[in-house]
Coordinates of C-alpha atoms and ligand atoms in Angstrom, one line a residue:
X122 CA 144.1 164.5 -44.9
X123 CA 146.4 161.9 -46.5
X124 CA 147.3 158.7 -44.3
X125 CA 150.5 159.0 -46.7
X126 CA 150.6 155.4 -47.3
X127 CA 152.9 153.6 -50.0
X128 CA 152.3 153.1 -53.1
X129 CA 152.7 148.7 -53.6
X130 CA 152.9 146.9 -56.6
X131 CA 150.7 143.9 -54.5
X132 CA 147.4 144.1 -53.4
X133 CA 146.4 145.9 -49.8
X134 CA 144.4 143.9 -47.4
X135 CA 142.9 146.6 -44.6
X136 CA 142.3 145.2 -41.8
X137 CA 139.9 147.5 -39.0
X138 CA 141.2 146.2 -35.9
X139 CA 143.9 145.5 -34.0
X140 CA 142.5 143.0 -31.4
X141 CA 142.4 139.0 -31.1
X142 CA 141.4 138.3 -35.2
X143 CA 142.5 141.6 -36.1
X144 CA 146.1 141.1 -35.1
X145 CA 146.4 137.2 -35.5
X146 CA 145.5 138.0 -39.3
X147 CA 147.9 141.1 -40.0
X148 CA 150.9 138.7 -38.6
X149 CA 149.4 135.6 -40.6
X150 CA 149.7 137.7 -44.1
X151 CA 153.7 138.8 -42.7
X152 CA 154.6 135.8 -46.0
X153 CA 152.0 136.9 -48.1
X154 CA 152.3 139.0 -51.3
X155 CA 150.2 141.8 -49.7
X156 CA 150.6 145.5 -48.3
X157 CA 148.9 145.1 -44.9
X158 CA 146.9 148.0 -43.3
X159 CA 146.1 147.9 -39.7
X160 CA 143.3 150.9 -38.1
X161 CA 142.8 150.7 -34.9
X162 CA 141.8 153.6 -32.6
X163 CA 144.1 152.7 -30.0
X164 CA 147.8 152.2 -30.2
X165 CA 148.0 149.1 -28.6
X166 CA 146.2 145.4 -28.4
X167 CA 144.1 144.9 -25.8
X168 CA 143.9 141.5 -24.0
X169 CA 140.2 142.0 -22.6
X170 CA 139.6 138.4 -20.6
X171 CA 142.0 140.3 -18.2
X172 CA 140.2 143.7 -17.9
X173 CA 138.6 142.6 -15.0
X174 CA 141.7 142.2 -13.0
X175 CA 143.0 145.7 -14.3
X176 CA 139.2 147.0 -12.7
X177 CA 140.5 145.4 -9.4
X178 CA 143.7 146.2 -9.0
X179 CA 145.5 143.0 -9.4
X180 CA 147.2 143.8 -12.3
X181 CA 148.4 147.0 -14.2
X182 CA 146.7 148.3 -17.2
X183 CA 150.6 147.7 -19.0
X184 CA 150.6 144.2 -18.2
X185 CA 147.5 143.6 -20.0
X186 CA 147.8 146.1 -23.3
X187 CA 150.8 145.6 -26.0
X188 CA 151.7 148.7 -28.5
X189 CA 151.3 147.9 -32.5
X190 CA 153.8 149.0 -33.7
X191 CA 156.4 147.2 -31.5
X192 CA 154.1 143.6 -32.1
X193 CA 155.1 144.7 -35.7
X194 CA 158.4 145.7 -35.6
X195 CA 160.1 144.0 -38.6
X196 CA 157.3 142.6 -40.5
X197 CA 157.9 144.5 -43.6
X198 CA 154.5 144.3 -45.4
X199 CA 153.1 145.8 -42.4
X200 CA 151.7 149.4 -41.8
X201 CA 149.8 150.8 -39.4
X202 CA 147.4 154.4 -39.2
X203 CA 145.8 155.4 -35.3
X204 CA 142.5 156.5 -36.7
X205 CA 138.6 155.9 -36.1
X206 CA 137.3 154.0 -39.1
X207 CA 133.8 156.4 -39.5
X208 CA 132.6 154.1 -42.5
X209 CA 133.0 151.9 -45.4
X210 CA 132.2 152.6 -49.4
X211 CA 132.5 149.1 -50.7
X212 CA 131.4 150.8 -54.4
X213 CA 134.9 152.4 -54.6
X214 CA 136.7 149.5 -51.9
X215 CA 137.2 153.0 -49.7
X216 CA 137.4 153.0 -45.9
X217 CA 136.8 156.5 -44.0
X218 CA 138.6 157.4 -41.3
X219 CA 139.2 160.1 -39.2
X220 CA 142.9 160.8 -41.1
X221 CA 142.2 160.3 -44.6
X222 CA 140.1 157.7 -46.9
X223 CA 142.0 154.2 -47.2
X224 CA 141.7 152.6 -50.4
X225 CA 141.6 148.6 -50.3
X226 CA 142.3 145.6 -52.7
X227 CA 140.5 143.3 -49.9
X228 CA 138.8 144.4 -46.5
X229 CA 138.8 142.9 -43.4
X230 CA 136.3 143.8 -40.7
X231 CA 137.7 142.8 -36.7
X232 CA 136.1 145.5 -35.0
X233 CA 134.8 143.5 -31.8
X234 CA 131.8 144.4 -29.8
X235 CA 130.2 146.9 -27.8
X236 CA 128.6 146.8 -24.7
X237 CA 124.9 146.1 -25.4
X238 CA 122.4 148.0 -22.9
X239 CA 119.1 146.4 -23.8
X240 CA 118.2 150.2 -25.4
X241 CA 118.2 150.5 -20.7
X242 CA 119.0 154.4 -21.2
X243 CA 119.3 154.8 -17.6
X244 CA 121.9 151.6 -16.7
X245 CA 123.9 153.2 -20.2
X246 CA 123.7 156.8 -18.7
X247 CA 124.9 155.5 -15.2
X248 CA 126.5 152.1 -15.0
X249 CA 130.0 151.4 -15.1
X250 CA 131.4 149.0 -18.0
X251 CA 134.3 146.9 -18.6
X252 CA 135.2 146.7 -22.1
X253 CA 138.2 148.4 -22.6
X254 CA 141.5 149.9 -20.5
X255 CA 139.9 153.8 -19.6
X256 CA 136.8 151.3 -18.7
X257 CA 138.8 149.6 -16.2
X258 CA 140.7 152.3 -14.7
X259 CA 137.8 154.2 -14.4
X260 CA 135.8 151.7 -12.8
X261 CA 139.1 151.0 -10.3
X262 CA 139.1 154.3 -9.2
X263 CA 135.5 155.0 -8.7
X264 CA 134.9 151.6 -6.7
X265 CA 137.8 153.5 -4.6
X266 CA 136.7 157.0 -4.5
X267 CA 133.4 155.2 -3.3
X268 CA 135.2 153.5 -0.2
X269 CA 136.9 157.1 0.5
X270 CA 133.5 158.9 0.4
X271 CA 132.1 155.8 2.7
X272 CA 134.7 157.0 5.5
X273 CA 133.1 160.6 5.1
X274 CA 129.3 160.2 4.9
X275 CA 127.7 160.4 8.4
X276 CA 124.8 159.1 6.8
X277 CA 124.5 155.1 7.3
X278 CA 122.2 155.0 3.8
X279 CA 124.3 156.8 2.0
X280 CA 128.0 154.7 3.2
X281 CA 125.3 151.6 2.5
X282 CA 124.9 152.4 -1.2
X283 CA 128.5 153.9 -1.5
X284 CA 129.6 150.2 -0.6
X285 CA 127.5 147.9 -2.2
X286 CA 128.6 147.0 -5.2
X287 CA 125.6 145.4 -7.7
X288 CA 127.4 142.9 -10.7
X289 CA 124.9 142.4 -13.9
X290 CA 125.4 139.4 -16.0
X291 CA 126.6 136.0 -15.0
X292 CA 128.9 135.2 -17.7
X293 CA 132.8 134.6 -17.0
X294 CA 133.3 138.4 -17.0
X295 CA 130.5 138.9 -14.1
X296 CA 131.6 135.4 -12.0
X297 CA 135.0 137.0 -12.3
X298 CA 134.4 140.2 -11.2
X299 CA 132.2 139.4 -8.3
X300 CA 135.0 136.4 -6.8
X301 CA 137.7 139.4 -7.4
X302 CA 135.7 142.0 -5.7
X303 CA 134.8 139.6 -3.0
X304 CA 138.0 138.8 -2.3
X305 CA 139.4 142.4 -2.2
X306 CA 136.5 142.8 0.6
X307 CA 137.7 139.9 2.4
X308 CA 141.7 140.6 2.2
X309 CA 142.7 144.3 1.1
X310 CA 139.8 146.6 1.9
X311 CA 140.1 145.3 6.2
X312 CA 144.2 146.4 5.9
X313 CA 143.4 150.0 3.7
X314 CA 139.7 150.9 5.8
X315 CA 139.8 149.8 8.8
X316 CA 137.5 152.8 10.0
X317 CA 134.4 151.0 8.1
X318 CA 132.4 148.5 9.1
X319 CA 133.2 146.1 5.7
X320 CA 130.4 143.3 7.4
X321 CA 127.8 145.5 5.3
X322 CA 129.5 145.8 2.4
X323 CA 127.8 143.8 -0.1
X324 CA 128.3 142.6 -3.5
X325 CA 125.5 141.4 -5.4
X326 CA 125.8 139.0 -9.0
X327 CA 122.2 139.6 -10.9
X328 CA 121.3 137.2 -14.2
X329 CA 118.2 136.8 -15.3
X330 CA 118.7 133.4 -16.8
X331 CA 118.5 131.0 -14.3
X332 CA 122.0 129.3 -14.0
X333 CA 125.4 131.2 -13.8
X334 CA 127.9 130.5 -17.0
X335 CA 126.0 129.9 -19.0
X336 CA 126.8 127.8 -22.3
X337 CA 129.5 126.0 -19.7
X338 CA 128.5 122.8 -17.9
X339 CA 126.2 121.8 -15.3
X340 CA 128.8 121.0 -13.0
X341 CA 131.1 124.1 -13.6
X342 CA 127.5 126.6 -13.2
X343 CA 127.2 124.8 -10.0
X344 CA 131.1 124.9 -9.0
X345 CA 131.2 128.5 -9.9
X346 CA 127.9 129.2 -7.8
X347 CA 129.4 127.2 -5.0
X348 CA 132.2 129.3 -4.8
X349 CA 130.9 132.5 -5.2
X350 CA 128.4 131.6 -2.3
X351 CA 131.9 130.7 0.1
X352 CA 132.8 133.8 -0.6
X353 CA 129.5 135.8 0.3
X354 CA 128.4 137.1 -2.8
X355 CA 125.2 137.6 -3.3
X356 CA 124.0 135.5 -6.1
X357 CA 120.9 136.4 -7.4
X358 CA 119.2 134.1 -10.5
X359 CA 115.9 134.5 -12.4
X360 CA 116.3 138.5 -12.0
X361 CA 117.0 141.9 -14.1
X362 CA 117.7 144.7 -13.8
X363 CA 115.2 147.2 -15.1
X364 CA 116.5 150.8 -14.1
X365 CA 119.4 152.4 -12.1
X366 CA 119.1 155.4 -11.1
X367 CA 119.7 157.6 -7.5
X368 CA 122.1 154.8 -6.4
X369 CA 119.0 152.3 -6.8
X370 CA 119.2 149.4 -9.1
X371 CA 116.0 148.6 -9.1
X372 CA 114.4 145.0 -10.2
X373 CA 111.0 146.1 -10.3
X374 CA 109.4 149.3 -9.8
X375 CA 109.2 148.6 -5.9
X376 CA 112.2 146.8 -5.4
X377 CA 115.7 147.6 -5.5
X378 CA 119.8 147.7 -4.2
X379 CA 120.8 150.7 -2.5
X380 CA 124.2 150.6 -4.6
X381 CA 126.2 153.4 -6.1
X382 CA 128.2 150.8 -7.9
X383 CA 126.7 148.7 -11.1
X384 CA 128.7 146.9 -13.3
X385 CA 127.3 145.8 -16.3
X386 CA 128.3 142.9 -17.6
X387 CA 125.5 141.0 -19.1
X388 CA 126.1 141.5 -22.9
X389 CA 127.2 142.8 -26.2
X390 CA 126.7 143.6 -29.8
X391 CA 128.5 143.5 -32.7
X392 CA 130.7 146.9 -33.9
X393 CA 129.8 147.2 -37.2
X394 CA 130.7 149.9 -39.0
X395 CA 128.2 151.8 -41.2
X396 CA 128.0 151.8 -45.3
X397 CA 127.7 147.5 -45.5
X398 CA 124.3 146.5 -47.4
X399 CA 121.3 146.3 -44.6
X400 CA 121.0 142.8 -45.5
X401 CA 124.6 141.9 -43.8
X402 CA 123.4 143.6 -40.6
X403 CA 121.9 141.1 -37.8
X404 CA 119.4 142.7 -35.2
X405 CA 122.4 142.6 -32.4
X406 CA 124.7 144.3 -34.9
X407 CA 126.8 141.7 -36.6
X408 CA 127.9 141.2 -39.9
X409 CA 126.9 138.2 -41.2
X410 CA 129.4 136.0 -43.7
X411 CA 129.3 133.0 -45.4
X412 CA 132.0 129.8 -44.7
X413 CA 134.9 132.1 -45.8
X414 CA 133.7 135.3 -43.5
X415 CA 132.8 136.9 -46.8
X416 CA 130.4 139.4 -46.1
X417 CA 127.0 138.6 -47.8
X418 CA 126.5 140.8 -51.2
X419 CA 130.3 141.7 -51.2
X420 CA 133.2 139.7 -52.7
X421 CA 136.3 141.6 -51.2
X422 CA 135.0 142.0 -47.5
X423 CA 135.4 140.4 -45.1
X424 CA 134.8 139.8 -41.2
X425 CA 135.9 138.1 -38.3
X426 CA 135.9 137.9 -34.9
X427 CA 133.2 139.2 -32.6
X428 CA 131.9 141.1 -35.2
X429 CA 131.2 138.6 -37.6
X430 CA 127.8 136.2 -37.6
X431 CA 128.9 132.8 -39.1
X432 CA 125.6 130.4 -38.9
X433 CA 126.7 126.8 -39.0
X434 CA 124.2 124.0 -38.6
X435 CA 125.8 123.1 -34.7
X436 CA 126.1 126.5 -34.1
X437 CA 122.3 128.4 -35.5
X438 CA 122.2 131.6 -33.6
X439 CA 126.5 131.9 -34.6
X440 CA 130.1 131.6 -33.6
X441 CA 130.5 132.6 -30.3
X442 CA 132.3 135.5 -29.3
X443 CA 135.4 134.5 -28.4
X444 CA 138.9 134.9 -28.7
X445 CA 139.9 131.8 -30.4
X446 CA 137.0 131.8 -33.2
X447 CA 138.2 135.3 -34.0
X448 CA 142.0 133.8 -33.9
X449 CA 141.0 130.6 -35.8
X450 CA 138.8 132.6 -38.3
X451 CA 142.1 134.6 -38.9
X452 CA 144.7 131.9 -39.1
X453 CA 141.5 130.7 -41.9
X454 CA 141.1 134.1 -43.6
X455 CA 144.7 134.4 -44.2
X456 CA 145.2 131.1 -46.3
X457 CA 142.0 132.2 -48.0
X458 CA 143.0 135.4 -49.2
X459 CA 146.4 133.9 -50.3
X460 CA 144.4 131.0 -52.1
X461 CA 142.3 134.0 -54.0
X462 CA 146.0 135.7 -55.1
X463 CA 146.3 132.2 -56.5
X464 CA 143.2 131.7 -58.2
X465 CA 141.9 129.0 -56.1
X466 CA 138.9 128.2 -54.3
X467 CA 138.8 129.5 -50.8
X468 CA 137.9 126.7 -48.2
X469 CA 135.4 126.5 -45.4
X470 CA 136.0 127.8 -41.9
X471 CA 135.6 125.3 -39.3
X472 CA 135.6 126.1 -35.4
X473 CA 137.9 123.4 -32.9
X474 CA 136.4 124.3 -29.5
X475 CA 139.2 123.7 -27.4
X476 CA 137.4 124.3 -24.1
X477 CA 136.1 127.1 -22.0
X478 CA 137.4 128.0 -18.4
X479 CA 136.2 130.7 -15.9
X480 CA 138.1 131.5 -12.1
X481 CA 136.2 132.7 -9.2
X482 CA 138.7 133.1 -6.7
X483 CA 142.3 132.0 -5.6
X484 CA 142.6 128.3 -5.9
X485 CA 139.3 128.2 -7.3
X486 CA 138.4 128.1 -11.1
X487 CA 136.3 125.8 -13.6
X488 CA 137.5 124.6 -16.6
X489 CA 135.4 122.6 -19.6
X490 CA 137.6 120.7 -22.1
X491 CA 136.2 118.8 -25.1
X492 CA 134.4 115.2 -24.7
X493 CA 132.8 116.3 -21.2
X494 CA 135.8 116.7 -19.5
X495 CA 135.8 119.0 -16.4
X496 CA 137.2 119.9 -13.4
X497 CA 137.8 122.7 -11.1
X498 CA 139.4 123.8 -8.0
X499 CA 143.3 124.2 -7.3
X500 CA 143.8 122.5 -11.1
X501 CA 141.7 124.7 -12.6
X502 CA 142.6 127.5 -11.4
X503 CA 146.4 126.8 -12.0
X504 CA 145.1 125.8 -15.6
X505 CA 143.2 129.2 -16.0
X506 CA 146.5 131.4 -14.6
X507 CA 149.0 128.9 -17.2
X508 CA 146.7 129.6 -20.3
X509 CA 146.3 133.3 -19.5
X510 CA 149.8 133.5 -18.6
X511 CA 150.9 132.4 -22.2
X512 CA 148.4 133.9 -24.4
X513 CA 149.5 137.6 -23.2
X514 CA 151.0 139.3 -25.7
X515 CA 154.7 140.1 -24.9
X516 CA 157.4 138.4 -22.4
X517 CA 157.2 141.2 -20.4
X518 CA 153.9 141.3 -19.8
X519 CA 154.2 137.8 -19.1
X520 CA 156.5 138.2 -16.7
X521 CA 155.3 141.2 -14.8
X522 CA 152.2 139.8 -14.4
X523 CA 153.1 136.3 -13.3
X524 CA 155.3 138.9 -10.5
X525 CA 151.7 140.8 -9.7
X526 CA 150.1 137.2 -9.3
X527 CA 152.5 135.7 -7.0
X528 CA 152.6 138.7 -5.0
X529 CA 149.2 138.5 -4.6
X530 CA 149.2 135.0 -3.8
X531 CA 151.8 135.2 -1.1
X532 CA 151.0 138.3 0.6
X533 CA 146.5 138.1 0.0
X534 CA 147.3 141.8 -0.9
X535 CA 146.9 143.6 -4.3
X536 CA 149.6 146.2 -4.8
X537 CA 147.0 148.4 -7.6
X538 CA 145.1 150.3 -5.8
X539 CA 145.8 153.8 -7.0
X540 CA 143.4 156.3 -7.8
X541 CA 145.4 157.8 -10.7
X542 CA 142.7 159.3 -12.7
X543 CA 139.6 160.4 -10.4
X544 CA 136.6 159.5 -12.2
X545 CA 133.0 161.0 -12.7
X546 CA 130.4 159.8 -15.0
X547 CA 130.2 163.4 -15.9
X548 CA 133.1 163.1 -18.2
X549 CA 132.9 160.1 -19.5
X550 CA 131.8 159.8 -23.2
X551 CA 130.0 156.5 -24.4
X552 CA 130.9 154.8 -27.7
X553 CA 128.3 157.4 -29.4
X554 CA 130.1 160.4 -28.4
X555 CA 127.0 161.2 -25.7
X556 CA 128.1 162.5 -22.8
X557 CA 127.3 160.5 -19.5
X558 CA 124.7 162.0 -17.1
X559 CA 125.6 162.3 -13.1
X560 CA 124.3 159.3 -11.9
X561 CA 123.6 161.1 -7.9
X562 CA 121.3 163.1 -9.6
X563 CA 119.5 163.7 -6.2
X564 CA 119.5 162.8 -3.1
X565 CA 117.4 159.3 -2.6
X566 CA 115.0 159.2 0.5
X567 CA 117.1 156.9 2.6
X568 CA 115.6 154.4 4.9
X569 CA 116.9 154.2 8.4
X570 CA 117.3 150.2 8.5
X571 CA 117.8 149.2 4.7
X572 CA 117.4 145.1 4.1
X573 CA 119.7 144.1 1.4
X574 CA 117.1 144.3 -1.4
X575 CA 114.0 147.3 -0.8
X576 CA 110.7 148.5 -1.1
X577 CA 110.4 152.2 -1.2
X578 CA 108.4 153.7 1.1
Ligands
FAD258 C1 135.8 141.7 -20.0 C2 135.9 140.7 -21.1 C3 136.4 139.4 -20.8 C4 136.5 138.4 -21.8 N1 136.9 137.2 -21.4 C5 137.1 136.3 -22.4 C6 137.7 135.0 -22.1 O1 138.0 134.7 -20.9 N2 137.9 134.1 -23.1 C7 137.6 134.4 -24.4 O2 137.8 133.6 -25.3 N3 137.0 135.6 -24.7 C8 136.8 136.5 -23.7 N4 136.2 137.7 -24.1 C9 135.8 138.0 -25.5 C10 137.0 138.3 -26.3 O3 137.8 139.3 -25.7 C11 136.5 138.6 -27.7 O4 135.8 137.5 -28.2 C12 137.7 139.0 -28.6 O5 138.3 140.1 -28.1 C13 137.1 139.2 -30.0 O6 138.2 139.6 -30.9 P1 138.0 140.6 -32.1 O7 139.2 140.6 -32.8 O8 136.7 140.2 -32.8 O9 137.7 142.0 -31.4 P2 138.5 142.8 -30.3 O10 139.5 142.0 -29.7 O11 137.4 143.4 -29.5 O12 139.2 143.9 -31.1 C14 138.5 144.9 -31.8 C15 139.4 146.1 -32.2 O13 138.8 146.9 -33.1 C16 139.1 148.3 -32.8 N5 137.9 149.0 -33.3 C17 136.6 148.8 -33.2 N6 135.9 149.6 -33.9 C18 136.8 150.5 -34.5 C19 136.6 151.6 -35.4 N7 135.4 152.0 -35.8 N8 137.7 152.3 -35.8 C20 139.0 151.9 -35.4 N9 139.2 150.8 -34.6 C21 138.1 150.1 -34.1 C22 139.1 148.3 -31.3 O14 139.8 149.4 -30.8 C23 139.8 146.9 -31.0 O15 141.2 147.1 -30.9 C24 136.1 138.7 -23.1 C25 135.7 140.0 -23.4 C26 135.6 141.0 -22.4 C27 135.1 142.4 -22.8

């Protein structure tokens, strides 16, 4: 296949990628002398901090997603191809994709992260994740089909595990997840179910480190903990998850949730894409570079972004992944490559840390700035919904979702709550192309009287 891309008389930069560093880089180069080539297996940019509000059906999946080729429109240098990138051959500067082989000048690398499992085969088989758009919606409309099968079951076991819900990892994505579903529980699910009993429903945050959020500080891991308890959640610390199967999610090989629900949230590698030198590969899968996100042993690649392992004496075990190292790293990589057209030196990549901010609940959010500064609260939370607010890509998105929140906010209700695409685990395909096994692969022994955490009998 050909991509049918034009010939230029200037050098192409490809860039594999289209999400925070990806697409901060393509519209840094829009000045440069450069042909720039954007592959990205989906059509549109993904704003993943607000995935987790898409999974509970505070805002739609539109509100949070924003089409290439309109973020493009009129940037002339620009080009884009829909493909899978399957592998690089930095001998002959090729990428492979699945429409064609891409020749490149320079290479960029932004391909993220993927969920990391731990090599747990059963939670990858059977837990839900939230890492991209089908992600979400999936996981909306199984926590939903779940409630729905609740109202059927006469068995109390079974409705039990149908409406627990178990959260793993208590990072910002887990915290925010939990506070979201607990508040669903508390103002939506009492106005749509009225039939069940929602007192039993319980939702259960698991980390095995001992404080929540963690590289935040003290005072926001306590805040965020504070709130999640005012909101019943079930906060467990010191504890992991070893296995999940026949709606258990079991701790140990005695004890366990009765749950059919288990989001995992508790951690991820880099996506690295095959044919870079061994020696550039770290064990969790990034690709390390040097102060100008060169990749080690190659002069004309590059990564940035999640994918990319930048060791700096503050920062040993690398960059974290966020969005605004892979941003900054962009805005960086573009005046280096545009310093290289000119023959000069490229110049070190240094990371601002502007802060870190996580929201539990309405009204309730922590926020870390520079120079020990915290606070939390009504502030934070307006501070949270104000930098979220603006760092969506698109006015309309903007707007639509500032209309979802304030609806939400006035009414306690979330309008989202559709079960458009009826999920099982038996079609879902993981990021290997494995197909996912049933997770009620039998029927478990239920105990008449279950406490919130078991023992099997
Ligand atoms: C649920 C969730 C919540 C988060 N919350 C926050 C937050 O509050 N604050 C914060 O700073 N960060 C947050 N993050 C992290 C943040 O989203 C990442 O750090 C950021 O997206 C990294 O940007 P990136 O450009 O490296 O990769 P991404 O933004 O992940 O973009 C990677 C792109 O590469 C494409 N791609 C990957 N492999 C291939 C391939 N082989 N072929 C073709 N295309 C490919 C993908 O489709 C994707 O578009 C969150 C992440 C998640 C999952």
């Amino acid at each position: 296949m050909d991509t049918n891309l034009p010939a230029s008389a200037n050098p192409r930069v490809v860039i594999i990628g289209c999400g925070f560093g990806g697409l901060r880089l393509a519209k840094a180069l829009r000045h440069a002398p450069v042909q720039v080539v954007v592959v990205d297996r989906n059509n549109y940019h993904n704003f993943q901090p607000l995935l987790y509000q898409v999974a509970t059906g505070a805002l739609e999946a539109d509100s949070i997603a924003y089409p290439i080729r309109k973020i493009f429109a009129g940037q002339k240098n620009f080009f884009y191809r829909m493909a899978d990138v399957h592998r690089v051959e930095p001998s002959t500067n090729t990428v492979v994709t699945s429409v064609g082989d891409i020749r490149y000048n320079y290479l960029v690398l932004a391909t993220g992260s993927l969920t990391n499992f731990f090599g747990l085969e059963s939670i990858e088989r059977n837990a839900m994740q939230i890492k991209s758009i089908p992600n979400a919606l999936n996981l909306r409309s199984f926590i939903f089909q779940n409630f729905e099968k609740a109202l059927l079951t006469e068995n109390p076991e079974e409705r039990q595990a149908l409406l627990n819900i178990v959260v793993v990892g208590g990072g910002p994505t887990g915290v925010e997840i939990s506070g979201s579903l607990a508040e669903m529980r508390k103002h939506v699910l009492p106005k749509d179910y009225p039939e069940l009993d929602l007192r039993t429903m319980q939702i259960f945050l698991v980390e095995a480190a001992p404080v929540l959020l963690g590289p935040m500080s003290p005072a926001s891991q306590a805040d965020a903990k504070r709130y999640l308890d005012e909101l019943g959640v079930k906060v467990l610390l010191n504890t992991s998850i070893k296995k999940f199967e026949n709606c258990r999610a079991y701790f140990s090989d005695t004890e366990f949730i009765p749950t059919e629900n288990l989001v995992w949230a508790a951690g991820v590698n880099g996506a690295e894409v095959p044919g870079l030198p061994a020696e550039a590969i770290t064990r969790n899968k990034r690709v390390t570079v040097n102060r100008w996100n060169q990749v080690v042993g190659l002069s004309n690649v590059f990564a940035i972004g999640d994918v990319a392992n930048m060791v700096t004496e503050d920062m040993p075990r690398g960059m974290p992944m966020l969005a605004p190292v892979a941003q900054q790293q962009a805005d960086q990589l573009a005046k280096n490559i545009e310093r290289l057209l000119r023959g000069e030196a490229p110049k070190d990549f240094v990371y601002t840390n502007k802060g870190s901010m996580a929201i539990v609940s309405r009204n309730k959010a922590v926020v870390d700035l520079p120079k020990n500064v915290h606070f939390n609260g009504f502030f934070g939370w307006l501070t949270w919904l104000f930098v979220h607010l603006m760092t969506l890509v698109g006015f309309r998105n903007r707007v639509v979702a500032l209309v979802d929140w304030a609806f939400s906010y006035f009414n306690s209700d979330q309008a989202l709550r559709l079960i458009i695409r009826p999920f099982s685990r038996r079609d879902v395909k993981d990021d290997k192309g494995k197909k996912s096994a049933e997770h009620r692969t039998a029927t478990p022994e239920y105990n008449p009287t279950p406490p919130a955490i078991q023992t099997p009998v």
